[in-house]
Tab-separated table of C-alpha atoms in Angstrom:
chain	number	residue	atom	x	y	z
I	17	MET	CA	-27.989	7.549	-16.644
I	18	LEU	CA	-26.710	8.583	-13.958
I	19	HIS	CA	-23.841	11.571	-15.269
I	20	GLY	CA	-26.756	12.148	-17.331
I	21	ALA	CA	-28.930	13.712	-14.731
I	22	GLY	CA	-25.794	15.150	-13.038
I	23	VAL	CA	-25.703	12.808	-10.321
I	24	LEU	CA	-22.304	11.809	-10.463
I	25	ARG	CA	-21.162	15.486	-11.575
I	26	ILE	CA	-17.678	14.625	-10.093
I	27	ASP	CA	-16.770	11.500	-11.718
I	28	HIS	CA	-16.253	12.368	-15.809
I	29	LEU	CA	-15.752	8.177	-16.928
I	30	PRO	CA	-18.095	6.477	-13.953
I	31	PRO	CA	-17.032	3.738	-12.604
I	32	LEU	CA	-13.606	5.362	-13.588
I	33	HIS	CA	-11.955	8.343	-12.129
I	34	GLY	CA	-10.774	10.086	-14.996
I	35	HIS	CA	-11.771	11.230	-19.002
I	36	LEU	CA	-11.797	9.964	-22.441
I	37	ARG	CA	-8.300	10.210	-24.021
I	38	VAL	CA	-7.952	9.454	-27.980
I	39	PRO	CA	-4.257	6.665	-27.945
I	40	SER	CA	-0.852	7.714	-29.166
I	41	ALA	CA	1.936	6.612	-30.816
I	42	ALA	CA	4.275	7.023	-27.386
I	43	LEU	CA	1.637	3.473	-26.530
I	44	LEU	CA	3.838	1.892	-29.105
I	45	PRO	CA	7.154	1.018	-26.604
I	46	PRO	CA	4.949	-0.728	-23.864
I	47	LEU	CA	2.778	-2.890	-26.612
I	48	ALA	CA	6.274	-3.778	-28.279
I	49	PHE	CA	7.856	-4.148	-24.229
I	50	ALA	CA	4.511	-6.349	-23.153
I	51	ALA	CA	4.038	-8.416	-27.425
I	52	LEU	CA	8.307	-9.032	-25.308
I	53	ALA	CA	7.465	-9.700	-22.525
I	54	VAL	CA	4.967	-12.362	-22.525
I	55	ALA	CA	6.508	-14.333	-25.356
I	56	ALA	CA	9.758	-14.494	-23.266
I	57	LEU	CA	8.551	-13.854	-19.171
I	58	PRO	CA	6.645	-17.231	-18.437
I	59	ALA	CA	9.196	-19.155	-20.116
I	60	LEU	CA	12.083	-17.798	-18.219
I	61	VAL	CA	10.440	-18.316	-14.476
I	62	THR	CA	10.632	-21.954	-15.309
I	63	ARG	CA	13.608	-22.017	-16.235
I	64	LEU	CA	16.360	-19.552	-14.334
I	65	ARG	CA	16.881	-20.300	-10.417
I	66	PHE	CA	13.925	-18.940	-8.697
I	67	GLY	CA	16.434	-16.412	-7.084
I	68	ALA	CA	16.835	-14.911	-10.904
I	69	ALA	CA	13.669	-15.408	-11.330
I	70	LEU	CA	11.971	-13.005	-8.795
I	71	LEU	CA	14.664	-10.520	-10.400
I	72	VAL	CA	13.979	-11.251	-13.971
I	73	ALA	CA	9.552	-10.323	-12.836
I	74	TYR	CA	10.833	-7.227	-11.066
I	75	GLY	CA	12.822	-5.659	-13.762
I	76	ALA	CA	9.859	-6.265	-16.476
I	77	ALA	CA	7.162	-5.094	-13.065
I	78	LEU	CA	9.416	-2.204	-13.390
I	79	ALA	CA	10.033	-1.162	-16.779
I	80	TRP	CA	6.283	-2.816	-17.448
I	81	ALA	CA	4.887	0.005	-15.020
I	82	VAL	CA	7.326	2.682	-16.363
I	83	LEU	CA	6.689	2.566	-20.084
I	84	LEU	CA	3.302	2.803	-19.485
I	85	ALA	CA	3.464	6.069	-16.874
I	86	SER	CA	5.795	7.694	-19.334
I	87	SER	CA	3.564	7.390	-22.890
I	88	GLY	CA	1.076	9.264	-21.045
I	89	GLU	CA	2.413	12.115	-18.214
I	90	GLY	CA	4.637	11.319	-17.235
I	91	LEU	CA	6.111	9.192	-13.684
I	92	ALA	CA	6.066	12.074	-12.126
I	93	TRP	CA	3.138	14.213	-12.937
I	94	PRO	CA	0.435	12.515	-10.505
I	95	PHE	CA	2.383	13.851	-7.505
I	96	THR	CA	2.810	17.760	-9.225
I	97	HIS	CA	-1.002	17.876	-8.261
I	98	ARG	CA	-1.821	19.748	-4.967
I	99	GLN	CA	-3.890	17.769	-3.372
I	100	GLU	CA	-0.882	15.870	-2.772
I	101	TYR	CA	1.445	14.825	-0.007
I	102	LEU	CA	3.681	16.772	-1.188
I	103	ALA	CA	2.316	20.144	-0.855
I	104	VAL	CA	2.234	20.060	3.338
I	105	LEU	CA	5.771	19.713	3.312
I	106	PRO	CA	6.334	22.444	4.105
I	107	ALA	CA	3.537	23.255	6.991
I	108	VAL	CA	6.637	19.941	8.491
I	109	GLY	CA	9.309	21.987	7.852
I	110	GLY	CA	12.317	20.965	10.523
I	111	ASP	CA	9.980	19.165	13.186
I	112	PRO	CA	7.405	16.313	12.519
I	113	LEU	CA	7.568	15.884	15.807
I	114	GLY	CA	5.318	18.821	16.365
I	115	TRP	CA	3.272	18.369	13.171
I	116	LEU	CA	2.156	15.216	13.476
I	117	ALA	CA	1.160	15.384	17.098
I	118	SER	CA	-1.728	18.417	15.912
I	119	PHE	CA	-2.372	16.710	12.661
I	120	THR	CA	-5.893	15.749	13.131
I	121	GLU	CA	-6.199	19.105	14.880
I	122	ARG	CA	-5.161	21.382	11.450
I	123	LEU	CA	-6.881	18.825	9.135
I	124	PRO	CA	-9.201	20.797	7.575
I	125	ALA	CA	-6.169	23.194	6.480
I	126	TYR	CA	-4.683	20.340	4.541
I	127	PRO	CA	-4.927	18.480	1.082
I	128	THR	CA	-7.469	16.683	-0.234
I	129	HIS	CA	-5.389	12.962	-0.356
I	130	VAL	CA	-3.620	13.863	3.540
I	131	ARG	CA	-7.261	14.920	5.054
I	132	GLY	CA	-8.264	10.917	3.399
I	133	HIS	CA	-5.481	9.414	5.072
I	134	PRO	CA	-3.342	8.762	8.333
I	135	PRO	CA	0.110	11.117	8.672
I	136	LEU	CA	2.657	8.515	8.116
I	137	PRO	CA	2.654	8.494	4.339
I	138	VAL	CA	3.288	12.472	4.644
I	139	LEU	CA	6.069	11.806	7.422
I	140	VAL	CA	7.817	9.205	4.549
I	141	LEU	CA	7.840	11.714	1.704
I	142	TRP	CA	9.642	13.909	4.661
I	143	VAL	CA	12.476	11.580	5.089
I	144	LEU	CA	12.860	11.290	1.226
I	145	ALA	CA	12.961	14.984	1.266
I	146	ARG	CA	15.580	15.064	4.766
I	147	VAL	CA	17.921	12.666	2.839
I	148	GLY	CA	18.485	15.057	-0.172
I	149	LEU	CA	15.725	13.522	-2.158
I	150	PRO	CA	12.963	15.971	-1.825
I	151	GLY	CA	10.550	16.840	-5.018
I	152	PRO	CA	7.693	14.834	-7.464
I	153	LEU	CA	10.316	12.546	-9.083
I	154	PRO	CA	12.082	10.490	-6.411
I	155	ALA	CA	8.540	10.429	-4.842
I	156	ALA	CA	7.369	8.536	-7.670
I	157	LEU	CA	10.515	6.105	-8.017
I	158	LEU	CA	10.296	5.363	-4.350
I	159	ALA	CA	6.531	5.100	-4.940
I	160	VAL	CA	7.291	2.331	-8.027
I	161	ALA	CA	9.817	0.310	-6.722
I	162	THR	CA	8.192	-0.355	-3.835
I	163	GLY	CA	4.931	-0.954	-5.287
I	164	CYS	CA	6.987	-3.496	-8.509
I	165	SER	CA	8.172	-4.908	-5.252
I	166	ALA	CA	5.306	-6.307	-4.340
I	167	THR	CA	6.041	-9.391	-6.947
I	168	VAL	CA	8.951	-10.685	-5.138
I	169	ALA	CA	7.171	-10.316	-1.907
I	170	VAL	CA	3.767	-11.969	-2.979
I	171	ALA	CA	5.297	-14.187	-4.655
I	172	LEU	CA	7.877	-16.056	-2.241
I	173	THR	CA	4.535	-15.893	0.689
I	174	VAL	CA	2.613	-18.167	-2.782
I	175	ARG	CA	6.389	-20.561	-2.614
I	176	ARG	CA	5.511	-21.501	1.323
I	177	VAL	CA	2.222	-21.899	0.909
I	178	ALA	CA	1.763	-23.427	-2.078
I	179	GLY	CA	5.069	-24.264	-3.764
I	180	GLU	CA	7.474	-22.604	-6.162
I	181	GLU	CA	6.116	-23.531	-8.614
I	182	ALA	CA	2.691	-21.870	-8.054
I	183	ALA	CA	4.983	-19.425	-6.767
I	184	ARG	CA	6.385	-19.477	-10.765
I	185	ARG	CA	3.041	-19.567	-12.193
I	186	ALA	CA	2.213	-16.635	-10.498
I	187	LEU	CA	5.324	-14.470	-11.556
I	188	PRO	CA	4.657	-13.297	-14.680
I	189	TYR	CA	0.386	-12.276	-13.904
I	190	LEU	CA	2.487	-9.841	-11.126
I	191	ALA	CA	4.461	-8.913	-13.903
I	192	LEU	CA	2.554	-7.470	-16.041
I	193	THR	CA	-0.737	-6.868	-14.457
I	194	PRO	CA	-2.840	-3.871	-15.504
I	195	ALA	CA	-2.639	-2.047	-12.261
I	196	ALA	CA	0.546	-0.674	-13.300
I	197	VAL	CA	-1.428	2.046	-14.621
I	198	TRP	CA	-1.819	2.773	-10.764
I	199	ILE	CA	1.172	1.724	-9.225
I	200	ALA	CA	2.615	4.505	-11.372
I	201	THR	CA	2.466	6.614	-9.716
I	202	THR	CA	0.299	6.808	-6.659
I	203	MET	CA	1.399	6.464	-2.760
I	204	ASP	CA	-0.240	3.066	-2.491
I	205	ALA	CA	1.433	1.197	-4.177
I	206	PHE	CA	4.135	1.868	-1.964
I	207	PHE	CA	1.460	0.864	0.133
I	208	ALA	CA	0.974	-2.058	-2.067
I	209	GLY	CA	5.057	-3.190	-0.654
I	210	VAL	CA	4.929	-2.489	2.209
I	211	GLY	CA	1.899	-5.013	2.925
I	212	ALA	CA	3.525	-7.737	0.517
I	213	TRP	CA	6.853	-6.843	2.194
I	214	GLY	CA	5.389	-7.792	5.122
I	215	VAL	CA	3.370	-10.291	5.172
I	216	ALA	CA	5.915	-12.334	3.068
I	217	LEU	CA	8.496	-11.999	5.879
I	218	LEU	CA	6.212	-13.222	8.072
I	219	VAL	CA	5.314	-16.373	7.039
I	220	ARG	CA	9.562	-16.816	5.811
I	221	GLY	CA	10.718	-16.536	9.404
I	222	GLY	CA	6.625	-18.051	10.928
I	223	THR	CA	7.995	-22.005	10.175
I	224	GLY	CA	11.051	-21.279	13.046
I	225	GLY	CA	11.116	-20.792	15.992
I	226	GLY	CA	14.048	-19.428	18.661
I	227	LEU	CA	15.234	-15.877	17.835
I	228	PRO	CA	15.213	-15.480	14.156
I	229	GLY	CA	11.493	-16.945	14.331
I	230	VAL	CA	10.850	-13.230	16.936
I	231	LEU	CA	12.773	-11.557	14.541
I	232	TYR	CA	10.979	-12.195	11.134
I	233	GLY	CA	7.622	-11.388	12.678
I	234	ALA	CA	8.897	-8.524	14.594
I	235	ALA	CA	9.633	-7.078	11.068
I	236	ALA	CA	6.291	-8.583	10.158
I	237	GLY	CA	4.192	-6.970	12.697
I	238	VAL	CA	6.169	-3.372	12.470
I	239	LEU	CA	5.259	-3.858	8.439
I	240	LEU	CA	2.368	-4.428	9.176
I	241	GLY	CA	1.480	-2.427	12.051
I	242	ALA	CA	2.464	1.022	10.051
I	243	LEU	CA	-0.366	0.036	7.600
I	244	PRO	CA	-2.998	1.962	9.234
I	245	TYR	CA	-1.227	4.648	9.875
I	246	LEU	CA	-0.932	4.428	5.999
I	247	SER	CA	-3.792	4.368	4.770
I	248	TYR	CA	-7.363	3.612	6.850
I	249	GLY	CA	-8.693	0.942	3.822
I	250	LEU	CA	-5.901	-1.201	4.993
I	251	VAL	CA	-7.471	-2.351	8.150
I	252	PRO	CA	-9.094	-5.258	6.189
I	253	TYR	CA	-5.856	-6.035	4.212
I	254	LEU	CA	-4.945	-7.652	7.772
I	255	LEU	CA	-6.523	-10.626	6.903
I	256	VAL	CA	-4.457	-11.533	4.378
I	257	PRO	CA	-1.683	-12.043	6.381
I	258	VAL	CA	-3.848	-13.770	9.234
I	259	VAL	CA	-5.093	-17.039	6.633
I	260	ALA	CA	-1.009	-17.113	4.979
I	261	ALA	CA	-0.024	-17.024	8.706
I	262	VAL	CA	-2.409	-19.842	9.420
I	263	ALA	CA	-1.701	-21.751	5.770
I	264	VAL	CA	1.239	-22.061	6.616
I	265	ARG	CA	1.136	-23.295	10.693
I	266	VAL	CA	3.364	-20.345	12.030
I	267	THR	CA	4.834	-20.647	15.197
I	268	ARG	CA	3.962	-18.333	18.903
I	269	ALA	CA	7.353	-16.880	18.749
I	270	ALA	CA	6.550	-15.635	15.379
I	271	VAL	CA	3.152	-14.601	16.015
I	272	VAL	CA	4.963	-12.993	19.520
I	273	GLY	CA	7.349	-11.348	17.675
I	274	CYS	CA	5.093	-10.211	15.444
I	275	LEU	CA	2.277	-7.912	17.665
I	276	VAL	CA	5.192	-6.553	19.226
I	277	GLY	CA	5.925	-5.422	16.369
I	278	ALA	CA	2.682	-4.341	15.352
I	279	ALA	CA	2.018	-2.495	18.752
I	280	ALA	CA	6.235	-0.784	18.939
I	281	VAL	CA	4.518	0.797	15.513
I	282	THR	CA	1.230	1.845	17.077
I	283	ALA	CA	3.063	3.454	20.767
I	284	ALA	CA	5.273	5.299	18.951
I	285	PHE	CA	2.253	6.467	17.312
I	286	ALA	CA	0.520	7.980	20.511
I	287	ALA	CA	3.982	9.279	21.972
I	288	GLY	CA	4.069	11.512	19.186
I	289	GLY	CA	0.541	12.590	20.049
I	290	PHE	CA	-1.032	11.159	18.012
I	291	ARG	CA	-4.723	8.393	18.927
I	292	TRP	CA	-5.016	6.532	15.257
I	293	PRO	CA	-8.869	6.570	15.785
I	294	ALA	CA	-8.617	10.266	17.101
I	295	GLY	CA	-7.608	10.928	12.845
I	296	VAL	CA	-9.874	7.826	12.024
I	297	ALA	CA	-12.960	10.698	13.350
I	298	ALA	CA	-11.190	13.289	12.005
I	299	THR	CA	-11.270	12.377	8.278
I	300	HIS	CA	-14.582	11.216	8.421
I	301	VAL	CA	-15.953	14.254	9.223
I	302	GLU	CA	-13.320	15.799	6.406
I	303	TRP	CA	-14.847	12.779	4.268
I	304	ALA	CA	-18.362	14.068	5.242
I	305	ALA	CA	-18.047	16.898	4.191
I	306	ASP	CA	-16.274	15.734	0.795
I	307	PRO	CA	-18.775	16.101	-2.248
I	308	GLY	CA	-17.414	13.180	-3.362
I	309	ALA	CA	-19.694	11.928	0.197
I	310	ALA	CA	-23.211	12.146	-1.754
I	311	ARG	CA	-22.439	9.910	-4.427
I	312	PRO	CA	-24.172	6.760	-4.406
I	313	TYR	CA	-24.019	4.055	-2.827
I	314	LEU	CA	-25.798	1.564	-4.468
I	315	TYR	CA	-24.289	2.845	-7.607
I	316	PHE	CA	-20.735	2.469	-6.669
I	317	LEU	CA	-21.489	-1.108	-4.522
I	318	VAL	CA	-20.903	-2.283	-8.282
I	319	ALA	CA	-18.924	0.509	-10.030
I	320	ASN	CA	-16.170	-0.144	-7.359
I	321	LEU	CA	-15.938	-3.888	-8.451
I	322	ALA	CA	-15.530	-3.540	-11.831
I	323	VAL	CA	-12.588	-1.300	-11.128
I	324	LEU	CA	-11.082	-4.089	-9.709
I	325	ALA	CA	-11.829	-5.969	-12.053
I	326	LEU	CA	-9.989	-3.725	-14.515
I	327	LEU	CA	-7.263	-3.600	-11.703
I	328	THR	CA	-7.002	-7.130	-11.914
I	329	GLY	CA	-7.075	-8.095	-15.316
I	330	PRO	CA	-9.898	-11.052	-17.552
I	331	ALA	CA	-7.730	-13.967	-16.318
I	332	THR	CA	-8.678	-13.188	-12.909
I	333	ALA	CA	-12.275	-13.055	-13.474
I	334	ALA	CA	-11.149	-16.630	-15.104
I	335	GLY	CA	-9.187	-18.019	-12.285
I	336	LEU	CA	-11.430	-16.745	-10.218
I	337	ALA	CA	-14.766	-18.702	-12.543
I	338	VAL	CA	-12.294	-21.433	-11.694
I	339	LEU	CA	-11.780	-21.234	-8.085
I	340	THR	CA	-15.510	-20.692	-7.366
I	341	ASP	CA	-16.414	-24.019	-9.614
I	342	ARG	CA	-14.126	-25.362	-6.593
I	343	ALA	CA	-15.615	-24.038	-3.781
I	344	ALA	CA	-18.370	-25.284	-4.347
I	345	ALA	CA	-18.091	-28.463	-3.571
I	346	VAL	CA	-16.893	-27.361	-0.382
I	347	PRO	CA	-19.393	-28.985	2.376
I	348	ALA	CA	-20.552	-27.032	5.123
I	349	VAL	CA	-18.215	-26.175	8.233
I	350	PRO	CA	-19.149	-25.922	11.404
I	351	VAL	CA	-20.298	-23.044	13.420
I	352	GLY	CA	-17.135	-23.354	15.754
I	353	ARG	CA	-14.862	-23.435	13.004
I	354	THR	CA	-12.643	-20.188	12.441
I	355	VAL	CA	-12.685	-17.967	10.025
I	356	ALA	CA	-9.537	-18.105	7.867
I	357	ARG	CA	-10.014	-21.706	8.613
I	358	ARG	CA	-12.285	-21.120	6.718
I	359	VAL	CA	-11.149	-19.119	4.059
I	360	ILE	CA	-8.446	-21.027	3.387
I	361	ALA	CA	-10.974	-24.565	2.906
I	362	VAL	CA	-12.039	-22.956	0.415
I	363	GLY	CA	-8.299	-22.273	-1.152
I	364	ARG	CA	-7.801	-26.620	-0.977
I	365	THR	CA	-10.384	-27.557	-2.897
I	366	ILE	CA	-9.424	-25.678	-6.246
I	367	ALA	CA	-8.388	-28.731	-7.627
I	368	GLY	CA	-11.918	-30.231	-6.992
I	369	ARG	CA	-11.264	-32.100	-3.524
I	370	VAL	CA	-10.731	-30.580	-0.151
I	371	VAL	CA	-7.755	-31.748	0.977
I	372	PRO	CA	-7.380	-32.776	5.160
I	373	VAL	CA	-5.446	-30.056	7.679
I	374	GLY	CA	-2.726	-33.028	8.701
I	375	ARG	CA	-1.442	-32.815	4.269
I	376	THR	CA	1.270	-30.893	3.601
I	377	VAL	CA	2.071	-28.460	1.262
I	378	ALA	CA	3.462	-31.212	-1.828
I	379	GLY	CA	0.270	-32.186	-3.502
I	380	PRO	CA	-0.579	-33.949	-6.999
I	381	VAL	CA	-0.273	-32.554	-10.587
I	382	ILE	CA	-4.032	-32.646	-11.521
I	383	PRO	CA	-5.543	-31.313	-14.813
I	384	VAL	CA	-7.795	-28.991	-14.596
I	385	SER	CA	-9.140	-30.257	-18.200
I	386	ARG	CA	-10.374	-33.362	-16.265
I	387	VAL	CA	-12.393	-31.543	-13.860
I	388	PRO	CA	-15.405	-29.483	-15.474
I	389	ASN	CA	-15.881	-26.007	-15.272
I	390	ARG	CA	-18.002	-23.041	-16.459
I	391	LEU	CA	-14.741	-21.884	-19.091
I	392	GLY	CA	-15.815	-25.344	-21.039
I	393	ALA	CA	-11.988	-25.214	-21.953
I	394	ALA	CA	-8.839	-26.982	-20.750
I	395	ALA	CA	-6.249	-24.779	-18.631
I	396	GLY	CA	-3.130	-27.092	-18.210
I	397	PRO	CA	-2.073	-29.270	-15.153
I	398	VAL	CA	-2.048	-26.903	-12.062
I	399	ARG	CA	-0.216	-27.793	-9.039
I	400	TRP	CA	-2.606	-26.661	-6.229
I	401	PRO	CA	-1.549	-27.421	-2.811
I	402	ARG	CA	-2.761	-26.927	1.098
I	403	GLY	CA	-3.990	-23.899	0.949
I	404	GLY	CA	-3.110	-22.843	-1.992
I	405	VAL	CA	-3.241	-19.257	-3.456
I	406	GLY	CA	-7.218	-19.849	-3.344
I	407	ALA	CA	-6.820	-19.009	0.277
I	408	LEU	CA	-4.279	-15.847	0.286
I	409	VAL	CA	-7.455	-14.544	-3.014
I	410	ALA	CA	-9.828	-15.280	-0.247
I	411	ALA	CA	-8.534	-12.994	2.757
I	412	ALA	CA	-7.699	-10.153	0.218
I	413	ALA	CA	-11.241	-10.131	-1.922
I	414	VAL	CA	-13.288	-10.978	1.470
I	415	ALA	CA	-10.957	-7.942	2.154
I	416	VAL	CA	-12.177	-5.203	-0.870
I	417	LEU	CA	-15.889	-6.238	0.001
I	418	ALA	CA	-15.522	-5.198	2.732
I	419	LEU	CA	-14.436	-2.099	2.663
I	420	ASP	CA	-17.174	-1.476	-0.734
I	421	VAL	CA	-19.894	-1.876	1.807
I	422	SER	CA	-18.876	-0.101	4.097
I	423	GLY	CA	-19.696	2.757	1.496
I	424	VAL	CA	-16.400	4.544	2.395
I	425	THR	CA	-15.324	3.351	-0.590
I	426	ARG	CA	-17.503	5.191	-2.624
I	427	GLY	CA	-15.785	5.900	-6.580
I	428	GLU	CA	-11.698	6.770	-6.614
I	429	VAL	CA	-10.542	3.344	-5.922
I	430	GLU	CA	-8.280	3.178	-8.924
I	431	ARG	CA	-5.522	3.762	-6.705
I	432	ILE	CA	-7.549	2.182	-3.364
I	433	TRP	CA	-7.689	-1.301	-4.611
I	434	VAL	CA	-4.343	-1.622	-5.282
I	435	PRO	CA	-2.830	-3.067	-2.804
I	436	TYR	CA	-5.359	-5.785	-3.487
I	437	ALA	CA	-5.356	-6.438	-6.407
I	438	VAL	CA	-1.566	-7.676	-6.718
I	439	TRP	CA	-3.322	-10.196	-4.232
I	440	ILE	CA	-6.360	-11.248	-6.468
I	441	SER	CA	-4.451	-11.374	-9.055
I	442	LEU	CA	-2.589	-14.652	-8.155
I	443	ALA	CA	-6.212	-16.591	-9.355
I	444	ALA	CA	-4.410	-15.672	-12.789
I	445	THR	CA	-2.532	-18.529	-12.173
I	446	ALA	CA	-5.701	-21.692	-12.098
I	447	VAL	CA	-5.886	-20.685	-16.547
I	448	PRO	CA	-2.262	-20.728	-17.287
I	449	GLY	CA	-1.231	-19.780	-20.873
I	450	ARG	CA	-0.134	-17.071	-23.186
I	451	ARG	CA	-3.070	-15.237	-24.932
I	452	TRP	CA	-4.781	-15.213	-20.846
I	453	LEU	CA	-0.935	-13.043	-20.558
I	454	ALA	CA	-2.187	-11.298	-23.263
I	455	ALA	CA	-5.319	-10.025	-22.396
I	456	GLN	CA	-3.698	-8.961	-19.046
I	457	ALA	CA	-0.971	-6.712	-20.914
I	458	ALA	CA	-3.920	-5.324	-23.188
I	459	ILE	CA	-6.017	-4.084	-20.559
I	460	GLY	CA	-3.408	-2.103	-18.922
I	461	LEU	CA	-2.325	-1.129	-22.545
I	462	LEU	CA	-6.273	-0.046	-22.899
I	463	LEU	CA	-6.061	1.247	-19.739
I	464	GLN	CA	-3.320	3.613	-20.399
I	465	GLY	CA	-4.545	5.155	-23.418
I	466	LEU	CA	-7.907	5.069	-23.103
I	467	VAL	CA	-8.367	6.582	-19.378
I	468	LEU	CA	-6.706	10.685	-18.582
I	469	SER	CA	-6.255	9.597	-15.219
I	470	PRO	CA	-5.388	11.997	-12.329
I	471	TRP	CA	-3.263	8.709	-10.772
């Protein structure tokens, strides 16, 4: 109705930003791969050594994303648009520091995606070109390879937070995510990988003190500190590492290293002449003058979440239903508790009980069939240890809601939600089974076949 009334003039297939198209026979290769992966991947990641399972899942994620993109316009096609980051590289030339210092001042003259982001994405692609890899294809390969590596980074984080069994259960869903349609190819896939590895490094070194803890924390701080300079919409994402750090009780050394690493990123950009608050203000002026700002707030408040549901798939929706049922049993938390403890408490109740703070990571296996849930069917035995994946899912969901309510993400969120979708998709592990995994792959195939997206 809104589309017919001309309110959604720049959205031809709301809530998605794209056009409807007829599927072609080019979908057969990803369809065949999906069938093979659904049949074999869960068993492989269960039986192999954990390191080998990570490699297999990463290979599956790469193959899934590349095959989907190749069935359409190709892997590099989105980076050929004149509104993309590569179009501004001639302006950078051989003086990246001069370009950085004048970035805010010259922002109105740049392409759409550059005007809507901080300068770091352009600088990343400038470095790629300088090392001899210019053009759309190398940029696309970087984005896809880094984005798919989030499969490994998220699994490593889950292993620290909830145990190896939970991490193995998550791998097939991370590899065959419907979000692969936009992982190949957007720079937001690169952002997803950077953020996921920042969280993984923080929890990896955060349980040990001394120099190793400081070094891991510093590396995590550099990656996490870079997120606000990659996308202004990644500021709420920082709730995920906070919750993960609380869940594994990272050491003070790791926290100090992380803060120092993040501060170093901010200092480097400030020394180069870019002030983040000034960039936010300039980008908001550009956004307010863009047709996207005229989109109806209330419609996209809901429509943005519908897009997130497509990116994360039906298994995630079913898993969130289980999580919500378990969270309903959480007793009232005193006002003095921190937000992070509230989020973790939700994650601890997925098995239908509250786990005391002092309990260890390992926990008993509780058949979901014994715990009533709104799905009405047994999902199989699931181990939900202290904190569990529920804490990570809740953190990412809260971050998405904060962005959604802010009103600055009115449409075109397919790519914006990618960094958050990889964490929210962990909820799918609450409803294991090949049928749910097949449903995830089916949504990816339908999105690729039916939607002509600019990304």
